[in-house]
Amino acid sequence: MSIITISPTQVHRLLPLLHQVHDLHVQHQPQRYAPLPESAELVTYLSEWLCQPEVVALGYEGNHTLLGYAIYENERRAATPFRRAETRAMLHHISVDAGHRRQGIGMALITELRTRLLRDGGDVLATTYATFNTASAKLMARAGLQPVISFAEWRAG
């Protein structure tokens, strides 16, 4: 088992895990989340996203099979009259294969992300997760991430 960096040319490896987590979001909040586009369009989008130097995809690999991944973005936020400056890693996606959950893979990915954040001079690890996703909430709490803001929205229709 090892943690690797997924390059833009390897994003096709993320698709099965991305479908697992995204399908769950579509099932619970179809008014917010659209079904994923065709694989070719998705690969193009993900490849372009990972070509940005501040965006990183980590993969948890076992026996040459991707069992989990995390995509995060390094952000430098300037101080404002209302907030302190911060250098943070924003965890955008995390997914672990359904057959390999509760084995420490998500925690290993977050631990590696935090190690890289600290190595690069960052001071905040942040994420968002859907209110229905209690598994994500529990993982984030175990990793030391605590809710600090509630996000609410209204949608027409």
mmCIF file of the C-alpha atoms, coordinates in Angstrom:
data_MODEL
# 
_entry.id   MODEL 
# 
loop_
_atom_site.group_PDB 
_atom_site.id 
_atom_site.type_symbol 
_atom_site.label_atom_id 
_atom_site.label_alt_id 
_atom_site.label_comp_id 
_atom_site.label_asym_id 
_atom_site.label_entity_id 
_atom_site.label_seq_id 
_atom_site.pdbx_PDB_ins_code 
_atom_site.Cartn_x 
_atom_site.Cartn_y 
_atom_site.Cartn_z 
_atom_site.occupancy 
_atom_site.B_iso_or_equiv 
_atom_site.pdbx_formal_charge 
_atom_site.auth_seq_id 
_atom_site.auth_comp_id 
_atom_site.auth_asym_id 
_atom_site.auth_atom_id 
_atom_site.pdbx_PDB_model_num 
ATOM 1   C CA . MET A 1 1   ? 0.000   0.000  0.000   1.00 0.00 ? 1   MET A CA 1 
ATOM 2   C CA . SER A 1 2   ? 1.330   3.412  -0.910  1.00 0.00 ? 2   SER A CA 1 
ATOM 3   C CA . ILE A 1 3   ? 0.224   6.971  -1.472  1.00 0.00 ? 3   ILE A CA 1 
ATOM 4   C CA . ILE A 1 4   ? 1.034   8.351  -4.898  1.00 0.00 ? 4   ILE A CA 1 
ATOM 5   C CA . THR A 1 5   ? 0.494   11.618 -6.728  1.00 0.00 ? 5   THR A CA 1 
ATOM 6   C CA . ILE A 1 6   ? -1.963  11.253 -9.600  1.00 0.00 ? 6   ILE A CA 1 
ATOM 7   C CA . SER A 1 7   ? -0.788  13.178 -12.653 1.00 0.00 ? 7   SER A CA 1 
ATOM 8   C CA . PRO A 1 8   ? -3.105  14.817 -15.198 1.00 0.00 ? 8   PRO A CA 1 
ATOM 9   C CA . THR A 1 9   ? -2.393  11.919 -17.575 1.00 0.00 ? 9   THR A CA 1 
ATOM 10  C CA . GLN A 1 10  ? -3.615  9.394  -14.977 1.00 0.00 ? 10  GLN A CA 1 
ATOM 11  C CA . VAL A 1 11  ? -7.009  10.929 -14.132 1.00 0.00 ? 11  VAL A CA 1 
ATOM 12  C CA . HIS A 1 12  ? -8.874  8.091  -15.834 1.00 0.00 ? 12  HIS A CA 1 
ATOM 13  C CA . ARG A 1 13  ? -7.902  6.031  -12.760 1.00 0.00 ? 13  ARG A CA 1 
ATOM 14  C CA . LEU A 1 14  ? -10.086 8.313  -10.586 1.00 0.00 ? 14  LEU A CA 1 
ATOM 15  C CA . LEU A 1 15  ? -13.314 7.737  -12.500 1.00 0.00 ? 15  LEU A CA 1 
ATOM 16  C CA . PRO A 1 16  ? -14.657 4.609  -10.719 1.00 0.00 ? 16  PRO A CA 1 
ATOM 17  C CA . LEU A 1 17  ? -14.117 6.191  -7.292  1.00 0.00 ? 17  LEU A CA 1 
ATOM 18  C CA . LEU A 1 18  ? -15.458 9.556  -8.438  1.00 0.00 ? 18  LEU A CA 1 
ATOM 19  C CA . HIS A 1 19  ? -18.636 7.859  -9.658  1.00 0.00 ? 19  HIS A CA 1 
ATOM 20  C CA . GLN A 1 20  ? -19.100 6.135  -6.283  1.00 0.00 ? 20  GLN A CA 1 
ATOM 21  C CA . VAL A 1 21  ? -18.990 9.366  -4.294  1.00 0.00 ? 21  VAL A CA 1 
ATOM 22  C CA . HIS A 1 22  ? -20.757 11.554 -6.857  1.00 0.00 ? 22  HIS A CA 1 
ATOM 23  C CA . ASP A 1 23  ? -23.619 9.102  -7.381  1.00 0.00 ? 23  ASP A CA 1 
ATOM 24  C CA . LEU A 1 24  ? -24.248 9.269  -3.632  1.00 0.00 ? 24  LEU A CA 1 
ATOM 25  C CA . HIS A 1 25  ? -24.505 13.066 -3.873  1.00 0.00 ? 25  HIS A CA 1 
ATOM 26  C CA . VAL A 1 26  ? -26.876 12.886 -6.842  1.00 0.00 ? 26  VAL A CA 1 
ATOM 27  C CA . GLN A 1 27  ? -29.037 10.372 -4.973  1.00 0.00 ? 27  GLN A CA 1 
ATOM 28  C CA . HIS A 1 28  ? -29.361 12.599 -1.895  1.00 0.00 ? 28  HIS A CA 1 
ATOM 29  C CA . GLN A 1 29  ? -29.400 16.048 -3.500  1.00 0.00 ? 29  GLN A CA 1 
ATOM 30  C CA . PRO A 1 30  ? -30.481 15.772 -7.162  1.00 0.00 ? 30  PRO A CA 1 
ATOM 31  C CA . GLN A 1 31  ? -31.518 19.430 -7.212  1.00 0.00 ? 31  GLN A CA 1 
ATOM 32  C CA . ARG A 1 32  ? -27.889 20.384 -6.555  1.00 0.00 ? 32  ARG A CA 1 
ATOM 33  C CA . TYR A 1 33  ? -25.798 17.705 -8.281  1.00 0.00 ? 33  TYR A CA 1 
ATOM 34  C CA . ALA A 1 34  ? -26.044 16.712 -11.926 1.00 0.00 ? 34  ALA A CA 1 
ATOM 35  C CA . PRO A 1 35  ? -25.160 13.250 -13.186 1.00 0.00 ? 35  PRO A CA 1 
ATOM 36  C CA . LEU A 1 36  ? -21.554 13.060 -14.347 1.00 0.00 ? 36  LEU A CA 1 
ATOM 37  C CA . PRO A 1 37  ? -20.839 13.688 -18.036 1.00 0.00 ? 37  PRO A CA 1 
ATOM 38  C CA . GLU A 1 38  ? -19.404 11.048 -20.355 1.00 0.00 ? 38  GLU A CA 1 
ATOM 39  C CA . SER A 1 39  ? -15.986 9.722  -19.383 1.00 0.00 ? 39  SER A CA 1 
ATOM 40  C CA . ALA A 1 40  ? -14.068 11.555 -22.133 1.00 0.00 ? 40  ALA A CA 1 
ATOM 41  C CA . GLU A 1 41  ? -15.478 14.937 -21.056 1.00 0.00 ? 41  GLU A CA 1 
ATOM 42  C CA . LEU A 1 42  ? -14.797 14.137 -17.404 1.00 0.00 ? 42  LEU A CA 1 
ATOM 43  C CA . VAL A 1 43  ? -11.199 13.086 -18.126 1.00 0.00 ? 43  VAL A CA 1 
ATOM 44  C CA . THR A 1 44  ? -10.615 16.341 -20.018 1.00 0.00 ? 44  THR A CA 1 
ATOM 45  C CA . TYR A 1 45  ? -12.052 18.403 -17.168 1.00 0.00 ? 45  TYR A CA 1 
ATOM 46  C CA . LEU A 1 46  ? -10.051 16.595 -14.473 1.00 0.00 ? 46  LEU A CA 1 
ATOM 47  C CA . SER A 1 47  ? -6.843  16.710 -16.532 1.00 0.00 ? 47  SER A CA 1 
ATOM 48  C CA . GLU A 1 48  ? -7.151  20.454 -17.032 1.00 0.00 ? 48  GLU A CA 1 
ATOM 49  C CA . TRP A 1 49  ? -7.925  20.946 -13.336 1.00 0.00 ? 49  TRP A CA 1 
ATOM 50  C CA . LEU A 1 50  ? -4.878  18.943 -12.255 1.00 0.00 ? 50  LEU A CA 1 
ATOM 51  C CA . CYS A 1 51  ? -2.655  20.891 -14.668 1.00 0.00 ? 51  CYS A CA 1 
ATOM 52  C CA . GLN A 1 52  ? -3.052  23.869 -12.340 1.00 0.00 ? 52  GLN A CA 1 
ATOM 53  C CA . PRO A 1 53  ? 0.064   23.906 -10.133 1.00 0.00 ? 53  PRO A CA 1 
ATOM 54  C CA . GLU A 1 54  ? -1.921  24.500 -6.943  1.00 0.00 ? 54  GLU A CA 1 
ATOM 55  C CA . VAL A 1 55  ? -4.203  21.460 -7.460  1.00 0.00 ? 55  VAL A CA 1 
ATOM 56  C CA . VAL A 1 56  ? -2.952  18.048 -6.312  1.00 0.00 ? 56  VAL A CA 1 
ATOM 57  C CA . ALA A 1 57  ? -4.502  14.582 -6.498  1.00 0.00 ? 57  ALA A CA 1 
ATOM 58  C CA . LEU A 1 58  ? -3.265  11.937 -4.091  1.00 0.00 ? 58  LEU A CA 1 
ATOM 59  C CA . GLY A 1 59  ? -4.070  8.279  -4.625  1.00 0.00 ? 59  GLY A CA 1 
ATOM 60  C CA . TYR A 1 60  ? -3.984  5.355  -2.218  1.00 0.00 ? 60  TYR A CA 1 
ATOM 61  C CA . GLU A 1 61  ? -2.792  2.367  -4.177  1.00 0.00 ? 61  GLU A CA 1 
ATOM 62  C CA . GLY A 1 62  ? -2.813  -1.301 -3.235  1.00 0.00 ? 62  GLY A CA 1 
ATOM 63  C CA . ASN A 1 63  ? -1.638  -4.025 -5.629  1.00 0.00 ? 63  ASN A CA 1 
ATOM 64  C CA . HIS A 1 64  ? -1.618  -1.484 -8.500  1.00 0.00 ? 64  HIS A CA 1 
ATOM 65  C CA . THR A 1 65  ? -5.301  -0.705 -7.846  1.00 0.00 ? 65  THR A CA 1 
ATOM 66  C CA . LEU A 1 66  ? -6.479  2.740  -6.797  1.00 0.00 ? 66  LEU A CA 1 
ATOM 67  C CA . LEU A 1 67  ? -8.442  2.250  -3.569  1.00 0.00 ? 67  LEU A CA 1 
ATOM 68  C CA . GLY A 1 68  ? -8.933  5.914  -2.667  1.00 0.00 ? 68  GLY A CA 1 
ATOM 69  C CA . TYR A 1 69  ? -8.086  9.436  -3.717  1.00 0.00 ? 69  TYR A CA 1 
ATOM 70  C CA . ALA A 1 70  ? -8.121  13.006 -2.470  1.00 0.00 ? 70  ALA A CA 1 
ATOM 71  C CA . ILE A 1 71  ? -7.958  16.178 -4.545  1.00 0.00 ? 71  ILE A CA 1 
ATOM 72  C CA . TYR A 1 72  ? -6.923  19.375 -2.813  1.00 0.00 ? 72  TYR A CA 1 
ATOM 73  C CA . GLU A 1 73  ? -5.975  22.902 -3.776  1.00 0.00 ? 73  GLU A CA 1 
ATOM 74  C CA . ASN A 1 74  ? -3.356  25.045 -2.107  1.00 0.00 ? 74  ASN A CA 1 
ATOM 75  C CA . GLU A 1 75  ? -4.739  28.527 -1.504  1.00 0.00 ? 75  GLU A CA 1 
ATOM 76  C CA . ARG A 1 76  ? -3.072  31.660 -0.217  1.00 0.00 ? 76  ARG A CA 1 
ATOM 77  C CA . ARG A 1 77  ? -5.608  34.034 1.270   1.00 0.00 ? 77  ARG A CA 1 
ATOM 78  C CA . ALA A 1 78  ? -4.528  37.568 2.029   1.00 0.00 ? 78  ALA A CA 1 
ATOM 79  C CA . ALA A 1 79  ? -5.517  39.268 5.246   1.00 0.00 ? 79  ALA A CA 1 
ATOM 80  C CA . THR A 1 80  ? -8.552  41.508 5.122   1.00 0.00 ? 80  THR A CA 1 
ATOM 81  C CA . PRO A 1 81  ? -9.900  43.868 7.764   1.00 0.00 ? 81  PRO A CA 1 
ATOM 82  C CA . PHE A 1 82  ? -12.099 40.925 8.821   1.00 0.00 ? 82  PHE A CA 1 
ATOM 83  C CA . ARG A 1 83  ? -9.868  37.854 8.506   1.00 0.00 ? 83  ARG A CA 1 
ATOM 84  C CA . ARG A 1 84  ? -6.309  36.838 9.153   1.00 0.00 ? 84  ARG A CA 1 
ATOM 85  C CA . ALA A 1 85  ? -4.106  35.738 6.277   1.00 0.00 ? 85  ALA A CA 1 
ATOM 86  C CA . GLU A 1 86  ? -3.835  32.001 5.783   1.00 0.00 ? 86  GLU A CA 1 
ATOM 87  C CA . THR A 1 87  ? -2.240  29.440 3.560   1.00 0.00 ? 87  THR A CA 1 
ATOM 88  C CA . ARG A 1 88  ? -4.585  26.518 3.352   1.00 0.00 ? 88  ARG A CA 1 
ATOM 89  C CA . ALA A 1 89  ? -5.227  23.293 1.586   1.00 0.00 ? 89  ALA A CA 1 
ATOM 90  C CA . MET A 1 90  ? -8.845  23.032 0.490   1.00 0.00 ? 90  MET A CA 1 
ATOM 91  C CA . LEU A 1 91  ? -9.845  19.374 0.253   1.00 0.00 ? 91  LEU A CA 1 
ATOM 92  C CA . HIS A 1 92  ? -12.289 19.311 -2.662  1.00 0.00 ? 92  HIS A CA 1 
ATOM 93  C CA . HIS A 1 93  ? -12.777 15.561 -3.177  1.00 0.00 ? 93  HIS A CA 1 
ATOM 94  C CA . ILE A 1 94  ? -12.122 12.429 -1.161  1.00 0.00 ? 94  ILE A CA 1 
ATOM 95  C CA . SER A 1 95  ? -13.348 8.971  -2.068  1.00 0.00 ? 95  SER A CA 1 
ATOM 96  C CA . VAL A 1 96  ? -12.555 5.465  -0.894  1.00 0.00 ? 96  VAL A CA 1 
ATOM 97  C CA . ASP A 1 97  ? -13.741 2.380  -2.735  1.00 0.00 ? 97  ASP A CA 1 
ATOM 98  C CA . ALA A 1 98  ? -16.861 0.980  -1.078  1.00 0.00 ? 98  ALA A CA 1 
ATOM 99  C CA . GLY A 1 99  ? -15.222 -2.406 -0.578  1.00 0.00 ? 99  GLY A CA 1 
ATOM 100 C CA . HIS A 1 100 ? -12.260 -0.877 1.245   1.00 0.00 ? 100 HIS A CA 1 
ATOM 101 C CA . ARG A 1 101 ? -13.883 1.637  3.576   1.00 0.00 ? 101 ARG A CA 1 
ATOM 102 C CA . ARG A 1 102 ? -13.178 1.743  7.312   1.00 0.00 ? 102 ARG A CA 1 
ATOM 103 C CA . GLN A 1 103 ? -9.655  0.455  6.776   1.00 0.00 ? 103 GLN A CA 1 
ATOM 104 C CA . GLY A 1 104 ? -7.833  3.748  7.357   1.00 0.00 ? 104 GLY A CA 1 
ATOM 105 C CA . ILE A 1 105 ? -7.455  4.759  3.709   1.00 0.00 ? 105 ILE A CA 1 
ATOM 106 C CA . GLY A 1 106 ? -9.282  8.095  4.047   1.00 0.00 ? 106 GLY A CA 1 
ATOM 107 C CA . MET A 1 107 ? -7.300  8.914  7.174   1.00 0.00 ? 107 MET A CA 1 
ATOM 108 C CA . ALA A 1 108 ? -4.031  7.993  5.431   1.00 0.00 ? 108 ALA A CA 1 
ATOM 109 C CA . LEU A 1 109 ? -4.866  10.355 2.559   1.00 0.00 ? 109 LEU A CA 1 
ATOM 110 C CA . ILE A 1 110 ? -5.723  13.204 4.944   1.00 0.00 ? 110 ILE A CA 1 
ATOM 111 C CA . THR A 1 111 ? -2.565  12.563 6.976   1.00 0.00 ? 111 THR A CA 1 
ATOM 112 C CA . GLU A 1 112 ? -0.437  12.755 3.812   1.00 0.00 ? 112 GLU A CA 1 
ATOM 113 C CA . LEU A 1 113 ? -2.257  15.914 2.731   1.00 0.00 ? 113 LEU A CA 1 
ATOM 114 C CA . ARG A 1 114 ? -1.589  17.503 6.131   1.00 0.00 ? 114 ARG A CA 1 
ATOM 115 C CA . THR A 1 115 ? 2.096   16.483 5.958   1.00 0.00 ? 115 THR A CA 1 
ATOM 116 C CA . ARG A 1 116 ? 2.443   18.158 2.566   1.00 0.00 ? 116 ARG A CA 1 
ATOM 117 C CA . LEU A 1 117 ? 0.547   21.234 3.759   1.00 0.00 ? 117 LEU A CA 1 
ATOM 118 C CA . LEU A 1 118 ? 2.874   21.717 6.719   1.00 0.00 ? 118 LEU A CA 1 
ATOM 119 C CA . ARG A 1 119 ? 5.969   20.998 4.610   1.00 0.00 ? 119 ARG A CA 1 
ATOM 120 C CA . ASP A 1 120 ? 4.895   23.715 2.171   1.00 0.00 ? 120 ASP A CA 1 
ATOM 121 C CA . GLY A 1 121 ? 4.279   26.288 4.922   1.00 0.00 ? 121 GLY A CA 1 
ATOM 122 C CA . GLY A 1 122 ? 0.507   25.965 5.114   1.00 0.00 ? 122 GLY A CA 1 
ATOM 123 C CA . ASP A 1 123 ? -1.453  26.399 8.296   1.00 0.00 ? 123 ASP A CA 1 
ATOM 124 C CA . VAL A 1 124 ? -5.077  25.384 7.575   1.00 0.00 ? 124 VAL A CA 1 
ATOM 125 C CA . LEU A 1 125 ? -6.733  22.275 6.180   1.00 0.00 ? 125 LEU A CA 1 
ATOM 126 C CA . ALA A 1 126 ? -10.331 22.962 5.138   1.00 0.00 ? 126 ALA A CA 1 
ATOM 127 C CA . THR A 1 127 ? -13.123 21.083 3.433   1.00 0.00 ? 127 THR A CA 1 
ATOM 128 C CA . THR A 1 128 ? -16.864 21.017 2.933   1.00 0.00 ? 128 THR A CA 1 
ATOM 129 C CA . TYR A 1 129 ? -19.146 18.002 3.048   1.00 0.00 ? 129 TYR A CA 1 
ATOM 130 C CA . ALA A 1 130 ? -22.834 17.481 2.510   1.00 0.00 ? 130 ALA A CA 1 
ATOM 131 C CA . THR A 1 131 ? -25.090 17.348 5.544   1.00 0.00 ? 131 THR A CA 1 
ATOM 132 C CA . PHE A 1 132 ? -26.338 13.862 4.614   1.00 0.00 ? 132 PHE A CA 1 
ATOM 133 C CA . ASN A 1 133 ? -22.797 12.471 4.461   1.00 0.00 ? 133 ASN A CA 1 
ATOM 134 C CA . THR A 1 134 ? -22.289 11.315 8.025   1.00 0.00 ? 134 THR A CA 1 
ATOM 135 C CA . ALA A 1 135 ? -19.361 9.104  6.988   1.00 0.00 ? 135 ALA A CA 1 
ATOM 136 C CA . SER A 1 136 ? -17.464 12.188 5.765   1.00 0.00 ? 136 SER A CA 1 
ATOM 137 C CA . ALA A 1 137 ? -18.387 14.109 8.897   1.00 0.00 ? 137 ALA A CA 1 
ATOM 138 C CA . LYS A 1 138 ? -17.014 11.302 11.076  1.00 0.00 ? 138 LYS A CA 1 
ATOM 139 C CA . LEU A 1 139 ? -13.814 11.007 9.011   1.00 0.00 ? 139 LEU A CA 1 
ATOM 140 C CA . MET A 1 140 ? -13.201 14.747 9.185   1.00 0.00 ? 140 MET A CA 1 
ATOM 141 C CA . ALA A 1 141 ? -13.795 14.779 12.948  1.00 0.00 ? 141 ALA A CA 1 
ATOM 142 C CA . ARG A 1 142 ? -11.349 11.882 13.418  1.00 0.00 ? 142 ARG A CA 1 
ATOM 143 C CA . ALA A 1 143 ? -8.822  13.843 11.353  1.00 0.00 ? 143 ALA A CA 1 
ATOM 144 C CA . GLY A 1 144 ? -9.248  16.868 13.642  1.00 0.00 ? 144 GLY A CA 1 
ATOM 145 C CA . LEU A 1 145 ? -11.353 19.022 11.312  1.00 0.00 ? 145 LEU A CA 1 
ATOM 146 C CA . GLN A 1 146 ? -14.167 20.715 13.185  1.00 0.00 ? 146 GLN A CA 1 
ATOM 147 C CA . PRO A 1 147 ? -17.150 22.556 11.675  1.00 0.00 ? 147 PRO A CA 1 
ATOM 148 C CA . VAL A 1 148 ? -16.653 26.329 11.907  1.00 0.00 ? 148 VAL A CA 1 
ATOM 149 C CA . ILE A 1 149 ? -19.225 27.707 9.462   1.00 0.00 ? 149 ILE A CA 1 
ATOM 150 C CA . SER A 1 150 ? -22.713 26.634 8.409   1.00 0.00 ? 150 SER A CA 1 
ATOM 151 C CA . PHE A 1 151 ? -23.430 27.067 4.707   1.00 0.00 ? 151 PHE A CA 1 
ATOM 152 C CA . ALA A 1 152 ? -27.070 27.494 3.705   1.00 0.00 ? 152 ALA A CA 1 
ATOM 153 C CA . GLU A 1 153 ? -28.697 27.985 0.334   1.00 0.00 ? 153 GLU A CA 1 
ATOM 154 C CA . TRP A 1 154 ? -32.046 28.524 -1.314  1.00 0.00 ? 154 TRP A CA 1 
ATOM 155 C CA . ARG A 1 155 ? -32.756 27.187 -4.787  1.00 0.00 ? 155 ARG A CA 1 
ATOM 156 C CA . ALA A 1 156 ? -35.512 28.343 -7.122  1.00 0.00 ? 156 ALA A CA 1 
ATOM 157 C CA . GLY A 1 157 ? -37.700 25.620 -8.585  1.00 0.00 ? 157 GLY A CA 1 
# 
